[in-house]
Coordinates of C-alpha atoms in Angstrom, one line a residue:
M82 CA -127.7 31.6 91.5
N83 CA -126.5 31.7 95.2
D84 CA -128.5 28.8 96.4
T85 CA -126.8 25.6 96.8
R86 CA -129.6 23.5 96.2
K87 CA -130.8 25.3 93.2
L88 CA -127.3 25.4 91.6
A89 CA -126.9 21.7 92.3
K90 CA -130.1 20.8 90.6
Y91 CA -129.1 23.1 87.5
L92 CA -125.7 21.3 87.5
A93 CA -127.5 18.1 87.5
G94 CA -129.7 19.2 84.7
L95 CA -126.6 19.9 82.7
G96 CA -125.3 16.3 83.4
Y97 CA -122.6 17.1 85.6
G98 CA -123.8 14.5 88.2
S99 CA -126.7 13.8 90.5
R100 CA -127.8 16.7 92.8
K101 CA -126.3 15.0 95.7
E102 CA -122.9 14.7 93.8
M103 CA -123.3 18.4 93.1
E104 CA -123.9 19.3 96.5
V105 CA -120.6 17.4 97.3
A106 CA -118.9 19.1 94.7
I107 CA -120.1 22.8 95.5
R108 CA -119.0 21.8 99.2
R109 CA -115.7 21.1 97.8
G110 CA -115.1 24.1 95.9
R111 CA -115.4 22.6 92.7
V112 CA -117.6 25.1 91.7
T113 CA -116.8 28.7 91.7
G114 CA -117.7 32.2 90.2
W115 CA -120.9 32.4 92.3
G116 CA -122.8 35.4 91.3
E117 CA -120.7 36.0 88.2
E118 CA -119.6 33.4 85.6
V119 CA -120.1 30.0 87.4
R120 CA -117.4 27.5 86.5
F121 CA -116.9 23.9 87.1
D122 CA -113.4 22.5 88.0
G123 CA -112.3 26.0 86.6
E124 CA -114.1 25.4 83.3
P125 CA -117.0 27.6 81.9
L126 CA -120.5 25.8 82.3
D127 CA -121.9 24.0 79.4
P128 CA -124.5 25.9 77.6
A129 CA -128.0 26.3 79.4
P130 CA -131.0 24.1 78.4
G131 CA -132.1 25.3 74.7
M132 CA -128.7 24.6 73.2
V133 CA -128.2 23.5 69.4
L134 CA -125.4 21.8 68.2
M135 CA -124.2 21.0 64.8
L136 CA -122.1 17.5 64.0
H137 CA -120.4 16.6 61.0
K138 CA -121.6 13.0 60.9
P139 CA -119.2 10.2 59.5
A140 CA -120.5 7.1 58.0
G141 CA -121.1 4.1 60.0
Y142 CA -122.8 6.0 62.6
T143 CA -126.3 5.5 63.5
C144 CA -128.9 8.5 64.9
S145 CA -130.3 6.4 67.8
H146 CA -129.7 6.4 71.4
Q147 CA -130.4 2.5 71.8
D148 CA -129.1 0.6 68.6
Q149 CA -126.5 -1.6 68.7
G150 CA -122.8 -0.4 67.1
R151 CA -121.6 2.9 66.7
L152 CA -124.0 5.8 67.8
V153 CA -123.8 9.5 66.9
Y154 CA -124.0 10.4 70.4
D155 CA -120.5 8.7 71.1
L156 CA -119.1 11.6 69.0
L157 CA -120.5 13.9 72.0
P158 CA -119.1 14.4 75.4
P159 CA -120.8 11.9 77.6
R160 CA -122.0 14.5 80.0
F161 CA -124.3 15.8 77.1
L162 CA -126.4 12.4 77.2
K163 CA -127.4 13.0 81.0
R164 CA -128.7 16.3 80.4
D165 CA -132.2 17.1 81.2
P166 CA -134.1 17.8 79.1
K167 CA -132.3 15.2 76.9
I168 CA -130.3 15.7 73.8
S169 CA -131.7 14.5 70.7
S170 CA -131.0 14.8 67.1
I171 CA -133.2 16.8 64.7
G172 CA -134.3 14.0 62.3
R173 CA -131.9 11.6 61.2
L174 CA -129.3 10.3 58.8
D175 CA -129.1 6.9 57.9
A176 CA -125.8 5.1 59.0
D177 CA -124.3 5.5 55.4
T178 CA -125.0 9.1 55.1
T179 CA -122.6 11.5 56.0
G180 CA -122.7 15.3 56.4
L181 CA -124.6 18.2 58.6
I182 CA -127.1 17.0 61.6
L183 CA -128.1 19.1 64.3
F184 CA -129.1 18.0 68.1
T185 CA -130.9 20.0 70.6
D186 CA -132.5 19.6 74.0
D187 CA -135.2 22.1 73.2
G188 CA -138.3 19.7 72.6
A189 CA -140.4 22.5 71.3
L190 CA -137.7 23.6 68.5
L191 CA -137.3 20.0 67.7
H192 CA -140.8 19.1 66.8
R193 CA -141.0 22.5 64.9
L194 CA -138.1 21.8 62.6
I195 CA -139.1 18.1 61.8
S196 CA -142.6 19.0 61.2
P197 CA -143.7 18.4 57.9
K198 CA -145.0 22.2 57.7
S199 CA -141.5 23.3 58.6
D200 CA -140.4 23.6 54.9
I201 CA -136.6 23.7 55.7
P202 CA -134.7 23.2 52.6
K203 CA -132.2 20.2 52.9
T204 CA -129.4 19.7 50.0
Y205 CA -127.7 16.6 49.6
E206 CA -124.7 15.4 47.4
A207 CA -125.1 12.1 45.7
T208 CA -122.8 10.1 43.8
L209 CA -124.4 7.6 41.8
A210 CA -123.9 4.2 40.5
R211 CA -124.6 5.0 36.9
P212 CA -124.5 8.4 34.8
L213 CA -127.5 10.7 35.0
E214 CA -129.9 10.4 32.0
G215 CA -131.0 14.1 32.0
H216 CA -134.9 13.4 32.9
E217 CA -134.2 13.3 36.8
A218 CA -134.6 17.0 37.3
A219 CA -137.9 17.5 35.7
L220 CA -139.4 14.2 37.3
F221 CA -138.0 15.5 41.0
S222 CA -139.3 19.1 40.4
S223 CA -142.8 17.7 39.0
G224 CA -144.5 17.1 42.4
T225 CA -145.9 13.8 40.9
L226 CA -143.3 11.5 41.9
V227 CA -144.6 8.8 44.2
L228 CA -142.3 6.5 46.0
R229 CA -142.5 2.9 46.3
G230 CA -145.1 1.8 49.0
E231 CA -146.5 5.3 49.1
D232 CA -149.6 6.9 47.8
K233 CA -148.8 10.8 48.4
P234 CA -146.5 12.3 45.8
C235 CA -143.1 14.0 47.2
L236 CA -143.0 17.7 47.4
P237 CA -141.0 19.2 44.1
A238 CA -137.3 19.1 44.7
T239 CA -134.3 20.8 42.8
L240 CA -131.9 18.8 41.4
E241 CA -128.5 20.2 40.1
V242 CA -126.1 18.1 38.0
T243 CA -122.4 18.8 38.9
G244 CA -120.9 15.7 37.2
E245 CA -121.7 12.9 35.0
R246 CA -122.7 10.4 37.9
I247 CA -122.9 13.4 40.9
A248 CA -125.8 15.5 41.7
R249 CA -127.1 18.0 44.5
L250 CA -130.6 17.6 45.3
T251 CA -132.6 19.9 47.4
L252 CA -135.9 19.0 49.2
T253 CA -138.3 20.2 52.0
E254 CA -139.4 17.0 53.0
G255 CA -137.8 14.4 55.4
R256 CA -139.5 10.6 54.4
Y257 CA -137.5 7.7 55.1
H258 CA -134.6 7.3 52.9
Q259 CA -136.0 9.8 50.8
V260 CA -133.2 10.8 48.3
R261 CA -132.0 7.0 47.7
R262 CA -135.7 6.0 47.1
M263 CA -136.1 9.0 44.8
F264 CA -133.0 8.2 42.7
A265 CA -134.3 4.7 42.7
A266 CA -137.5 5.7 41.2
A267 CA -135.5 7.3 38.7
G268 CA -133.7 4.1 37.7
N269 CA -130.5 4.7 39.6
H270 CA -128.6 3.8 42.9
V271 CA -127.1 6.2 45.2
E272 CA -123.6 5.1 46.2
T273 CA -122.5 8.0 48.7
L274 CA -124.6 10.6 50.2
H275 CA -123.9 13.5 52.2
R276 CA -125.8 16.4 53.7
A277 CA -124.3 19.6 52.6
S278 CA -126.7 22.0 54.1
F279 CA -129.8 22.6 56.7
G280 CA -131.4 25.7 55.8
S281 CA -129.0 28.5 56.0
L282 CA -126.7 26.1 57.9
V283 CA -123.6 24.6 56.2
L284 CA -120.6 22.6 57.9
G285 CA -118.0 24.9 56.8
D286 CA -114.6 23.8 58.2
L287 CA -116.3 21.0 60.7
T288 CA -114.4 18.0 59.9
E289 CA -115.8 14.6 60.1
G290 CA -116.9 13.6 63.8
E291 CA -116.2 17.3 64.8
W292 CA -119.3 19.3 66.4
R293 CA -119.9 22.8 67.4
L294 CA -122.3 24.9 69.2
L295 CA -124.4 27.0 67.2
T296 CA -124.0 31.1 67.5
P297 CA -127.1 32.8 69.1
E298 CA -127.5 34.3 65.5
E299 CA -127.4 30.8 63.9
R300 CA -129.9 29.7 66.7
A301 CA -132.4 32.6 65.7
R302 CA -132.4 31.8 62.3
L303 CA -133.8 28.5 63.0
G304 CA -137.0 30.0 64.9

């Protein structure tokens, strides 16, 4: 990428600044490695468009660009929010839910993964207000559970009981507050909720508030 204008446009698209600012940065020598590995202020460039990253979302953060209060985007480098195409979360977790959430600037991938046809399993760990009664697994797997205010049954979901008030629920849908509403329909209340996995992806040793880019292999498995 030896053309100054093209490089300035590319850097602006990555969020480093406006095109004019990038042209000035190039003239001042802040951009090095032309023809090889381009660096900005001595650091490797951010990923090219099409990146996907994973965040371990803490409680109290909203998955929105515009809401008041703490936003999940506050946990990412400010430069990422200036990228063009824009970076967005792949689906949402409510403010009180913790765990794995993905972000991308690939619009086609985003829409493919949030489509009702995607069938990607997502596993949640729920702590409940009251002990499980034993009927929940059959109810959730039946494909007949209709949530309040809806007329279409939930797709079958798998429940694994791991404690008196703790369970793992795996589903392939992403309806509004679905896990909480499913347990409410079963006569219980979710006190804490954590997304443990998205497809084959797990958080691993990623701590709350931390993020990392997906590897090419992980990215390829998303489709």
